[in-house]
Short mmCIF file of C-alpha atoms in Angstrom, two decimals:
data_model
loop_
_atom_site.label_atom_id
_atom_site.label_comp_id
_atom_site.label_asym_id
_atom_site.label_seq_id
_atom_site.Cartn_x
_atom_site.Cartn_y
_atom_site.Cartn_z
CA MET A 1 17.47 40.82 -77.44
CA LYS A 2 13.62 39.86 -78.33
CA GLN A 3 14.40 36.23 -77.76
CA ASN A 4 16.14 37.21 -74.39
CA THR A 5 12.69 39.18 -73.24
CA LYS A 6 10.49 36.55 -74.76
CA PHE A 7 12.00 33.87 -72.58
CA LYS A 8 12.38 35.94 -69.62
CA LEU A 9 8.39 36.68 -69.92
CA ASN A 10 7.78 32.86 -70.56
CA LEU A 11 9.85 32.32 -67.36
CA ILE A 12 7.74 34.52 -65.33
CA MET A 13 4.49 33.27 -66.87
CA ALA A 14 5.59 29.83 -65.93
CA CYS A 15 6.69 31.07 -62.33
CA THR A 16 3.60 32.61 -61.63
CA ALA A 17 1.24 29.87 -62.75
CA LEU A 18 3.29 27.20 -60.50
CA ALA A 19 2.96 29.88 -57.68
CA LEU A 20 -0.91 30.09 -58.35
CA SER A 21 -1.13 26.34 -58.36
CA SER A 22 0.56 25.92 -55.01
CA LEU A 23 -1.41 28.82 -53.70
CA ALA A 24 -4.62 27.03 -54.91
CA GLN A 25 -3.69 23.51 -53.62
CA SER A 26 -2.91 25.16 -50.09
CA ALA A 27 -6.19 26.86 -50.08
CA MET A 28 -8.03 23.51 -51.08
CA ALA A 29 -6.17 21.92 -48.28
CA GLU A 30 -6.81 24.25 -45.81
CA ASP A 31 -10.37 24.07 -46.46
CA ALA A 32 -10.81 20.31 -46.49
CA PRO A 33 -12.02 19.20 -43.31
CA ALA A 34 -9.03 17.46 -41.06
CA ASP A 35 -9.84 13.50 -40.36
CA GLU A 36 -11.96 13.58 -36.94
CA TYR A 37 -10.40 12.26 -33.71
CA THR A 38 -12.63 9.41 -33.03
CA PHE A 39 -13.51 7.00 -29.84
CA MET A 40 -11.55 4.24 -31.44
CA ASP A 41 -8.46 6.35 -31.96
CA ALA A 42 -8.68 7.09 -27.96
CA VAL A 43 -8.66 3.54 -27.45
CA LYS A 44 -6.09 2.77 -29.63
CA THR A 45 -3.51 5.45 -28.28
CA GLY A 46 -4.75 4.39 -24.69
CA LYS A 47 -2.11 2.88 -21.92
CA ASN A 48 -1.61 -0.73 -21.09
CA MET A 49 -2.50 -1.71 -17.70
CA THR A 50 -1.27 -5.39 -17.93
CA SER A 51 1.37 -7.08 -16.07
CA PHE A 52 1.89 -10.59 -14.81
CA ARG A 53 3.55 -11.31 -11.20
CA LEU A 54 5.02 -14.71 -10.29
CA ARG A 55 6.22 -15.27 -6.68
CA TYR A 56 7.46 -17.78 -4.41
CA GLU A 57 6.79 -17.28 -0.53
CA ASN A 58 8.15 -19.48 2.19
CA VAL A 59 7.69 -18.64 5.91
CA ASP A 60 9.01 -20.57 8.98
CA GLN A 61 7.27 -19.61 12.32
CA ASP A 62 7.56 -20.85 15.52
CA GLY A 63 4.65 -21.38 17.41
CA LEU A 64 1.48 -24.17 17.57
CA GLN A 65 -1.65 -24.60 15.63
CA PRO A 66 -4.62 -23.15 16.98
CA ALA A 67 -7.20 -25.16 19.10
CA THR A 68 -10.02 -24.74 16.80
CA THR A 69 -10.76 -24.58 12.96
CA VAL A 70 -14.15 -22.61 13.01
CA GLY A 71 -15.85 -21.48 16.29
CA THR A 72 -15.61 -24.47 18.43
CA THR A 73 -14.94 -26.91 16.12
CA PRO A 74 -11.74 -29.03 17.47
CA ASN A 75 -8.40 -28.95 15.64
CA PRO A 76 -7.48 -32.31 15.43
CA THR A 77 -3.57 -31.42 15.49
CA LYS A 78 -3.91 -28.59 17.93
CA ASN A 79 -0.95 -27.57 19.85
CA GLN A 80 1.38 -29.16 17.11
CA ASP A 81 4.04 -27.30 15.74
CA LEU A 82 2.74 -24.89 13.22
CA LYS A 83 4.00 -26.20 9.61
CA ASP A 84 5.99 -23.99 7.28
CA GLY A 85 3.86 -22.01 5.19
CA GLU A 86 4.75 -22.36 1.14
CA GLY A 87 3.11 -20.87 -1.48
CA LEU A 88 3.67 -20.03 -5.42
CA THR A 89 1.15 -17.89 -6.69
CA LEU A 90 0.67 -15.98 -9.92
CA ARG A 91 -1.13 -12.19 -10.38
CA SER A 92 -2.67 -11.42 -13.46
CA LEU A 93 -3.68 -7.97 -14.05
CA ILE A 94 -5.18 -7.36 -17.42
CA GLY A 95 -6.53 -3.79 -18.55
CA TRP A 96 -6.44 -0.76 -20.58
CA GLN A 97 -7.09 2.92 -20.19
CA THR A 98 -7.99 4.95 -23.17
CA ALA A 99 -6.59 8.34 -24.16
CA PRO A 100 -9.02 11.12 -23.48
CA TYR A 101 -11.75 11.74 -25.69
CA LYS A 102 -14.03 14.39 -25.04
CA ASN A 103 -12.38 15.44 -22.00
CA PHE A 104 -13.23 11.59 -20.46
CA SER A 105 -11.38 8.47 -20.62
CA PHE A 106 -12.31 4.87 -19.32
CA ALA A 107 -10.06 2.45 -17.57
CA ALA A 108 -10.98 -1.21 -16.68
CA GLN A 109 -8.61 -3.76 -15.09
CA LEU A 110 -9.49 -7.48 -14.35
CA ILE A 111 -7.38 -9.59 -11.67
CA ASP A 112 -6.72 -12.90 -11.27
CA VAL A 113 -4.62 -14.41 -8.30
CA SER A 114 -4.00 -18.44 -8.95
CA LYS A 115 -2.06 -20.77 -6.76
CA PHE A 116 0.01 -23.52 -7.87
CA VAL A 117 1.62 -24.44 -4.64
CA ASP A 118 -0.83 -24.21 -2.09
CA ASN A 119 0.75 -25.11 1.58
CA PHE A 120 -0.63 -22.28 3.61
CA ASN A 121 -3.06 -20.56 5.45
CA ASP A 122 -4.66 -17.63 3.43
CA SER A 123 -6.73 -16.40 5.67
CA THR A 124 -9.71 -16.04 4.00
CA ASN A 125 -11.94 -17.74 6.68
CA ASN A 126 -13.90 -14.65 8.21
CA THR A 127 -14.54 -16.84 11.57
CA LEU A 128 -12.11 -15.50 14.24
CA VAL A 129 -9.91 -18.41 15.52
CA ASN A 130 -7.66 -16.75 18.42
CA GLY A 131 -8.05 -13.28 17.44
CA ALA A 132 -7.38 -13.92 13.53
CA SER A 133 -9.20 -15.18 10.90
CA ASN A 134 -7.79 -18.37 9.36
CA GLN A 135 -8.21 -20.88 6.31
CA VAL A 136 -9.96 -23.89 7.76
CA ARG A 137 -8.40 -26.55 5.28
CA ASN A 138 -5.01 -24.83 5.99
CA VAL A 139 -5.24 -24.10 9.63
CA GLU A 140 -2.06 -26.03 10.21
CA TYR A 141 0.32 -23.89 8.10
CA ALA A 142 1.83 -20.68 8.56
CA LYS A 143 0.03 -17.62 6.78
CA ILE A 144 0.45 -15.86 3.51
CA VAL A 145 -2.30 -13.76 2.68
CA ASP A 146 -2.67 -14.00 -0.64
CA PRO A 147 -6.05 -15.89 -1.58
CA SER A 148 -7.07 -17.16 -5.02
CA TYR A 149 -9.30 -14.71 -6.33
CA THR A 150 -10.69 -13.54 -9.55
CA GLY A 151 -12.52 -9.97 -10.21
CA VAL A 152 -12.55 -6.49 -11.08
CA ASN A 153 -9.94 -4.53 -10.01
CA GLN A 154 -10.38 -1.36 -11.00
CA LEU A 155 -12.97 -0.02 -13.30
CA TYR A 156 -13.25 3.83 -13.48
CA VAL A 157 -13.83 6.91 -15.69
CA ASP A 158 -11.69 10.08 -15.56
CA TRP A 159 -12.95 13.44 -16.46
CA THR A 160 -10.46 16.16 -17.26
CA GLY A 161 -12.66 19.22 -18.53
CA ILE A 162 -11.19 21.52 -15.83
CA LYS A 163 -7.71 22.57 -16.25
CA ASN A 164 -5.29 21.10 -14.16
CA THR A 165 -8.26 18.71 -12.63
CA ARG A 166 -8.97 14.98 -12.91
CA VAL A 167 -12.14 13.84 -11.35
CA ARG A 168 -12.07 10.13 -11.14
CA ALA A 169 -15.27 8.11 -10.53
CA GLY A 170 -15.31 3.96 -9.87
CA ARG A 171 -13.01 1.50 -8.47
CA GLN A 172 -9.45 2.65 -8.26
CA GLN A 173 -6.22 2.07 -6.80
CA VAL A 174 -4.96 5.20 -4.33
CA ASN A 175 -1.32 5.53 -3.08
CA LEU A 176 -0.47 8.61 -0.96
CA ASP A 177 2.73 9.84 0.10
CA ASN A 178 4.73 7.05 1.56
CA VAL A 179 1.51 4.93 1.79
CA ARG A 180 1.63 4.78 5.31
CA PHE A 181 -2.02 5.83 5.58
CA ILE A 182 -3.47 5.31 2.22
CA GLY A 183 -1.85 2.53 0.10
CA ASP A 184 -3.17 -0.23 -2.46
CA ILE A 185 -1.17 -2.39 -0.34
CA GLY A 186 0.63 -3.30 -3.63
CA PHE A 187 3.25 -6.29 -2.18
CA ARG A 188 0.28 -8.66 -1.81
CA GLN A 189 -0.99 -10.08 -4.83
CA VAL A 190 -4.84 -9.28 -4.09
CA MET A 191 -4.51 -5.27 -3.59
CA GLN A 192 -6.87 -3.09 -1.82
CA VAL A 193 -9.05 -0.99 -3.94
CA PHE A 194 -11.72 1.88 -3.02
CA ASP A 195 -15.16 2.36 -4.58
CA GLY A 196 -15.78 6.00 -5.07
CA VAL A 197 -15.00 9.42 -6.36
CA SER A 198 -11.66 11.43 -6.19
CA VAL A 199 -10.52 14.66 -7.29
CA LEU A 200 -6.76 15.68 -8.19
CA ASN A 201 -6.22 19.44 -8.59
CA LYS A 202 -2.94 20.96 -9.55
CA SER A 203 -4.24 24.56 -10.51
CA ILE A 204 -1.78 26.26 -7.63
CA PRO A 205 1.70 26.21 -8.28
CA ASP A 206 3.86 23.79 -6.89
CA THR A 207 0.79 22.37 -5.08
CA GLU A 208 -1.41 19.25 -4.99
CA ILE A 209 -4.93 18.95 -3.79
CA PHE A 210 -6.33 15.35 -3.51
CA ALA A 211 -9.57 15.01 -2.09
CA ALA A 212 -11.97 11.42 -2.22
CA HIS A 213 -15.26 9.92 -0.97
CA PHE A 214 -14.96 6.45 -0.71
CA GLU A 215 -18.15 4.14 -0.01
CA LYS A 216 -16.52 0.38 -0.19
CA ILE A 217 -13.08 -0.93 0.53
CA THR A 218 -11.66 -4.46 -1.02
CA GLN A 219 -9.02 -5.78 1.27
CA ILE A 220 -6.35 -7.91 0.54
CA THR A 221 -8.25 -11.22 1.81
CA SER A 222 -10.92 -9.98 -1.13
CA GLU A 223 -13.24 -9.14 1.91
CA GLN A 224 -15.35 -6.10 0.96
CA ARG A 225 -16.12 -3.32 3.81
CA ASP A 226 -19.04 -0.78 3.38
CA GLY A 227 -19.18 2.42 4.71
CA ASN A 228 -17.49 6.08 4.03
CA LEU A 229 -14.11 6.97 3.81
CA ASP A 230 -13.39 10.90 3.24
CA ILE A 231 -9.89 11.97 2.47
CA ALA A 232 -8.04 15.36 2.15
CA ASN A 233 -4.71 15.56 1.37
CA ILE A 234 -2.61 18.55 0.50
CA LYS A 235 0.74 18.65 -0.63
CA TYR A 236 3.03 21.95 -1.30
CA ARG A 237 6.35 21.12 -2.86
CA ILE A 238 9.20 23.01 -1.55
CA SER A 239 11.40 21.67 -4.08
CA PRO A 240 11.23 19.02 -6.62
CA THR A 241 12.56 16.67 -4.18
CA GLU A 242 11.09 17.98 -0.84
CA SER A 243 7.46 18.62 0.60
CA VAL A 244 5.06 19.58 3.25
CA VAL A 245 1.81 17.71 3.47
CA GLY A 246 -1.33 18.20 5.50
CA TYR A 247 -3.86 15.34 5.60
CA GLY A 248 -7.16 14.16 7.13
CA TYR A 249 -8.85 10.89 6.77
CA LEU A 250 -11.85 10.61 8.44
CA SER A 251 -13.36 6.63 8.59
CA ASN A 252 -17.08 5.96 9.10
CA VAL A 253 -16.77 2.42 8.66
CA ASN A 254 -17.88 0.49 11.85
CA ASP A 255 -16.22 -2.95 11.05
CA LEU A 256 -13.26 -3.26 9.43
CA GLY A 257 -12.56 -6.63 10.57
CA TYR A 258 -10.32 -5.63 13.58
CA GLY A 259 -12.49 -5.36 16.65
CA ASN A 260 -10.74 -8.20 18.57
CA ALA A 261 -7.07 -7.29 16.98
CA TRP A 262 -7.63 -3.62 17.95
CA PHE A 263 -9.37 -3.81 21.37
CA GLY A 264 -8.62 -7.19 22.68
CA ALA A 265 -10.18 -10.40 22.82
CA LYS A 266 -13.87 -10.97 24.06
CA LYS A 267 -15.01 -7.91 26.65
CA LEU A 268 -11.11 -6.94 27.66
CA ASN A 269 -11.78 -3.41 28.76
CA ASN A 270 -15.36 -3.23 27.20
CA GLY A 271 -17.45 -3.87 30.12
CA THR A 272 -20.18 -6.35 28.96
CA LYS A 273 -19.70 -5.70 25.14
CA ASN A 274 -17.75 -7.92 22.82
CA ASN A 275 -14.88 -6.15 21.27
CA SER A 276 -15.53 -7.76 17.78
CA ASP A 277 -18.59 -5.46 17.86
CA ALA A 278 -16.70 -2.36 18.81
CA ASP A 279 -17.28 0.47 16.17
CA GLN A 280 -13.74 0.88 14.70
CA SER A 281 -15.05 4.34 12.99
CA ASN A 282 -11.78 6.92 13.40
CA LYS A 283 -10.34 10.25 12.20
CA THR A 284 -6.50 10.96 11.67
CA LEU A 285 -5.20 14.22 11.23
CA GLY A 286 -1.49 15.28 10.32
CA LEU A 287 1.12 17.01 9.17
CA ARG A 288 4.21 16.01 7.27
CA LEU A 289 7.55 16.99 6.31
CA ASP A 290 9.87 15.04 4.37
CA GLY A 291 12.48 15.35 1.34
CA THR A 292 15.84 14.91 0.10
CA HIS A 293 18.12 18.29 -0.28
CA PRO A 294 21.05 18.03 -2.47
CA PHE A 295 24.12 19.65 -1.58
CA ASN A 296 25.43 18.93 -5.15
CA PRO A 297 24.88 16.25 -7.70
CA ASN A 298 26.70 13.55 -5.44
CA PHE A 299 25.68 14.53 -2.11
CA ARG A 300 22.36 14.92 -0.21
CA ALA A 301 20.45 14.59 2.98
CA HIS A 302 17.58 13.00 3.57
CA TYR A 303 14.96 14.03 6.43
CA THR A 304 11.38 13.43 7.96
CA ALA A 305 9.33 14.69 10.35
CA GLU A 306 5.93 13.85 10.79
CA TYR A 307 2.85 14.03 13.32
CA ALA A 308 -0.78 12.82 13.48
CA LYS A 309 -3.67 12.48 15.95
CA GLN A 310 -6.22 9.79 15.78
CA THR A 311 -9.58 10.01 17.95
CA ASP A 312 -12.85 8.41 17.39
CA TYR A 313 -15.06 9.43 14.68
CA ALA A 314 -19.15 9.20 14.22
CA ASP A 315 -20.00 6.21 16.62
CA GLY A 316 -16.34 5.07 16.93
CA ASP A 317 -15.06 3.52 20.07
CA LYS A 318 -14.40 5.98 22.72
CA ARG A 319 -10.94 4.02 23.61
CA ILE A 320 -9.96 5.17 20.07
CA ASP A 321 -7.53 7.87 21.03
CA ALA A 322 -3.58 7.84 20.16
CA HIS A 323 -0.99 9.75 18.29
CA TYR A 324 1.53 9.05 15.92
CA TYR A 325 5.10 10.52 14.85
CA LYS A 326 7.97 9.65 12.73
CA VAL A 327 11.31 11.57 12.66
CA GLY A 328 14.65 10.63 10.90
CA GLY A 329 17.10 11.66 8.62
CA GLY A 330 20.45 10.49 7.09
CA LEU A 331 22.90 11.18 3.92
CA GLY A 332 23.26 10.10 0.46
CA PHE A 333 26.59 9.90 -1.63
CA ASP A 334 26.40 8.72 -4.97
CA ASN A 335 24.75 5.64 -5.32
CA PHE A 336 24.48 4.91 -1.58
CA ASN A 337 21.83 6.16 1.16
CA PHE A 338 21.77 5.65 4.85
CA ARG A 339 19.28 6.92 7.21
CA VAL A 340 18.18 6.48 10.93
CA ASP A 341 14.52 6.87 12.02
CA GLN A 342 12.16 6.50 14.68
CA GLU A 343 8.56 5.83 14.60
CA LEU A 344 5.79 5.65 17.35
CA LEU A 345 2.27 4.52 17.10
CA SER A 346 1.16 5.46 20.63
CA SER A 347 -0.67 3.34 23.27
CA ASN A 348 -4.00 4.63 24.91
CA ASP A 349 -3.09 3.11 28.46
CA ASN A 350 -3.24 -0.38 26.92
CA LYS A 351 -6.69 -0.01 26.07
CA TYR A 352 -6.00 0.90 22.10
CA ALA A 353 -3.38 1.99 20.02
CA PHE A 354 -2.58 4.06 16.94
CA GLN A 355 -3.89 2.38 13.92
CA THR A 356 -3.27 2.52 9.92
CA PRO A 357 -6.24 0.19 8.65
CA TYR A 358 -5.53 1.68 4.81
CA GLY A 359 -2.03 1.61 4.85
CA THR A 360 0.68 -0.32 3.06
CA ASN A 361 1.88 -1.84 6.42
CA HIS A 362 4.17 -4.45 4.83
CA LEU A 363 6.69 -1.58 4.14
CA PHE A 364 6.77 -0.66 7.87
CA GLN A 365 8.18 -2.16 11.06
CA GLY A 366 9.70 -4.76 8.98
CA TRP A 367 8.44 -7.20 6.31
CA VAL A 368 7.66 -10.08 8.38
CA ASP A 369 4.42 -8.76 9.00
CA LYS A 370 4.35 -9.16 12.91
CA PHE A 371 2.81 -5.99 13.31
CA LEU A 372 -0.04 -5.34 10.49
CA VAL A 373 -2.43 -4.67 13.23
CA THR A 374 -0.63 -2.26 16.18
CA PRO A 375 -0.41 -4.25 19.76
CA ARG A 376 -2.48 -2.10 22.06
CA SER A 377 0.65 -1.53 23.97
CA GLY A 378 1.88 0.55 20.88
CA ILE A 379 4.98 0.27 18.87
CA LYS A 380 8.23 2.22 18.83
CA ASP A 381 10.69 1.05 16.06
CA THR A 382 13.76 2.43 15.96
CA PHE A 383 15.33 1.59 12.23
CA VAL A 384 18.29 2.03 10.27
CA THR A 385 18.39 1.81 6.35
CA ALA A 386 20.86 1.67 3.73
CA THR A 387 20.59 1.25 -0.28
CA TYR A 388 23.02 0.78 -3.03
CA LYS A 389 21.99 0.96 -6.56
CA TYR A 390 24.55 -0.53 -9.01
CA ASP A 391 23.81 -0.63 -12.74
CA ASP A 392 20.58 -2.26 -13.13
CA PHE A 393 20.78 -3.75 -9.35
CA LEU A 394 19.11 -2.39 -6.21
CA PHE A 395 20.33 -3.61 -2.96
CA PHE A 396 18.60 -2.88 0.60
CA ALA A 397 19.14 -3.84 4.01
CA ASP A 398 17.80 -2.75 7.33
CA TYR A 399 17.73 -3.40 11.02
CA HIS A 400 14.65 -2.91 13.70
CA PHE A 401 14.32 -2.13 17.35
CA ILE A 402 10.99 -2.88 18.05
CA ASN A 403 9.66 -1.77 21.36
CA SER A 404 6.43 -0.98 22.93
CA ASP A 405 4.88 2.33 23.87
CA GLU A 406 3.73 1.00 27.13
CA ASP A 407 4.77 -1.96 28.94
CA PHE A 408 2.65 -4.99 28.50
CA ASN A 409 2.24 -8.27 30.09
CA THR A 410 4.43 -11.32 29.58
CA VAL A 411 3.45 -14.75 28.97
CA GLY A 412 3.40 -16.39 32.85
CA GLY A 413 3.87 -12.75 34.39
CA GLY A 414 0.64 -12.63 36.20
CA THR A 415 -0.84 -9.07 36.25
CA LYS A 416 2.30 -7.14 35.95
CA THR A 417 3.13 -5.12 32.87
CA ASN A 418 6.84 -6.16 33.00
CA GLY A 419 7.76 -6.43 29.09
CA ASN A 420 8.45 -3.74 26.83
CA LYS A 421 10.54 -5.24 23.98
CA TYR A 422 8.91 -7.21 21.32
CA GLY A 423 11.63 -7.86 19.37
CA LYS A 424 14.08 -7.15 16.46
CA GLU A 425 13.93 -7.68 12.82
CA TRP A 426 16.16 -7.52 9.78
CA ASN A 427 15.67 -7.17 6.08
CA VAL A 428 17.36 -7.68 2.84
CA ALA A 429 16.81 -7.54 -0.89
CA ALA A 430 18.24 -7.18 -4.09
CA THR A 431 16.20 -6.12 -7.50
CA TYR A 432 17.35 -6.53 -10.80
CA ASN A 433 15.73 -4.34 -13.52
CA TYR A 434 16.32 -6.57 -16.79
CA SER A 435 14.42 -3.94 -18.95
CA LYS A 436 11.65 -1.28 -18.57
CA ASN A 437 9.54 -4.41 -18.67
CA ILE A 438 10.95 -7.20 -16.90
CA MET A 439 11.76 -7.31 -13.26
CA ALA A 440 13.20 -9.93 -10.63
CA LYS A 441 13.78 -9.74 -6.84
CA VAL A 442 14.71 -11.64 -3.96
CA GLU A 443 13.92 -10.78 -0.49
CA TYR A 444 14.60 -12.20 3.04
CA GLY A 445 12.96 -11.25 6.73
CA LYS A 446 13.86 -12.61 9.99
CA PHE A 447 11.98 -11.39 13.27
CA THR A 448 13.54 -12.84 16.50
CA GLU A 449 11.10 -12.40 19.92
CA ASP A 450 12.31 -10.67 23.05
CA ASP A 451 9.69 -10.68 25.73
CA GLN A 452 7.29 -12.99 25.45
CA TYR A 453 4.08 -10.77 24.72
CA ALA A 454 0.78 -11.63 26.38
CA ALA A 455 -2.68 -10.42 25.20
CA GLY A 456 -3.75 -9.86 28.59
CA ALA A 457 -3.15 -10.27 32.57
CA ASN A 458 -2.67 -13.84 34.03
CA VAL A 459 -1.71 -15.63 30.83
CA ILE A 460 -0.67 -19.09 31.84
CA ASP A 461 2.68 -20.39 30.69
CA ASN A 462 1.25 -23.08 28.74
CA ALA A 463 0.19 -24.09 25.08
CA ALA A 464 -2.83 -22.14 24.93
CA GLY A 465 -0.99 -19.16 26.83
CA LYS A 466 1.73 -18.93 24.14
CA LEU A 467 -0.63 -18.86 21.04
CA GLY A 468 -0.71 -15.08 21.56
CA ARG A 469 2.81 -14.51 21.55
CA ILE A 470 4.98 -12.61 18.81
CA ARG A 471 7.33 -15.47 17.56
CA ASP A 472 10.11 -16.09 15.59
CA THR A 473 9.52 -16.08 12.00
CA GLU A 474 11.77 -16.30 8.71
CA LYS A 475 10.26 -15.24 5.02
CA LEU A 476 11.77 -15.52 1.82
CA TRP A 477 10.53 -14.20 -1.46
CA LEU A 478 11.28 -14.87 -4.92
CA THR A 479 9.23 -12.58 -7.46
CA ALA A 480 9.51 -12.24 -11.20
CA MET A 481 7.42 -9.83 -12.66
CA TYR A 482 7.02 -8.65 -16.53
CA THR A 483 4.88 -5.36 -17.30
CA PHE A 484 3.54 -4.57 -20.66
#
């Protein structure tokens, strides 16, 4: 009995000692300072911003070579058939963004675009030739706007010291909504980036508020434009896939490089002043309703309704006065989607048309890029779109009927405005996502001219008169991309 009692007492004492020892070790562990989170830890746990994109592009465009290369310098092969453009380029983006450290994170990204095949006009010469910029050495080729370029693509600091708020200062990419008005034009090898300060706030439930002030814009030709661009974009999410957006874009940039393209060559509709010097400052205010409404997991409806008004701003040219709308909808079933849309960029009495100088315009009115700048007669684009996803493949097709808002002059048509059909375009693409890092894509687009567009009245039906036409064009793209 005594032995059992002694054994039990020894066991209790041993357990008590073990428990006290564990408590002491636990207390010591709590008192020991935790490893300090350093800036190097933030660097190590950051985000990779590196990718490599190889692209082959071929452009088969009807038309003639310009008469001059720079100013009045004659082009020795003027009025000969334009040569097919062919380019093979590699875009290298190398960058890193740190994780937040004391509410700050830092990002830097370099860009290099290298040409391996250079049989194309990359539009880097800033002297206007027939209303457009041309690369002198390759002026006989069709255009592919992918110039050689090495520089800083993004360089910014983020501050997140206020809950649900991000303040970003520096050079940055910006993509808003469907990138119709504000985008980085990521399709091109040199992207459009903005220098300044932006704020993104998500404090209000289901609401995103984006505001920005930028003072420099780097365009896809690598040209930099100084001025002031103020942005306000407020999005309210009706559901995870439906939203309403109100926006205002105030551009006080007198020279975006579009003077002749927006208002016409020389002094057209501008008294004694040259249109190349016309102030391009403008403001755009709009409202957008867009979404996909699911009826069940396999069946859904798509819809869009948008309106915007564009007028002169600051010292902008008074001819800047036009409006925009987009309406459309469609259905989706399982992996198939189909929709019909119409988009209007209106004309102001053939003196000016609604413009989107900061948008990713390649994605609109067809991929062949015939309407990156809206002709003064405006554009009414009615189009159908279909997509289908199968495994890791995505297939795309669309067809566009591209007309004007107001009738335009035609080649040889005298003073009458007797044309209203620019042409038709169709595009197809297949994308293969081999993995989250590797993507391959093939794309094709074909534009066919209808009425022969003339930039003004009394354009004679000769070689010089035909230079302003929007000619038949076919384009092919083969793309491979690796993203880290």
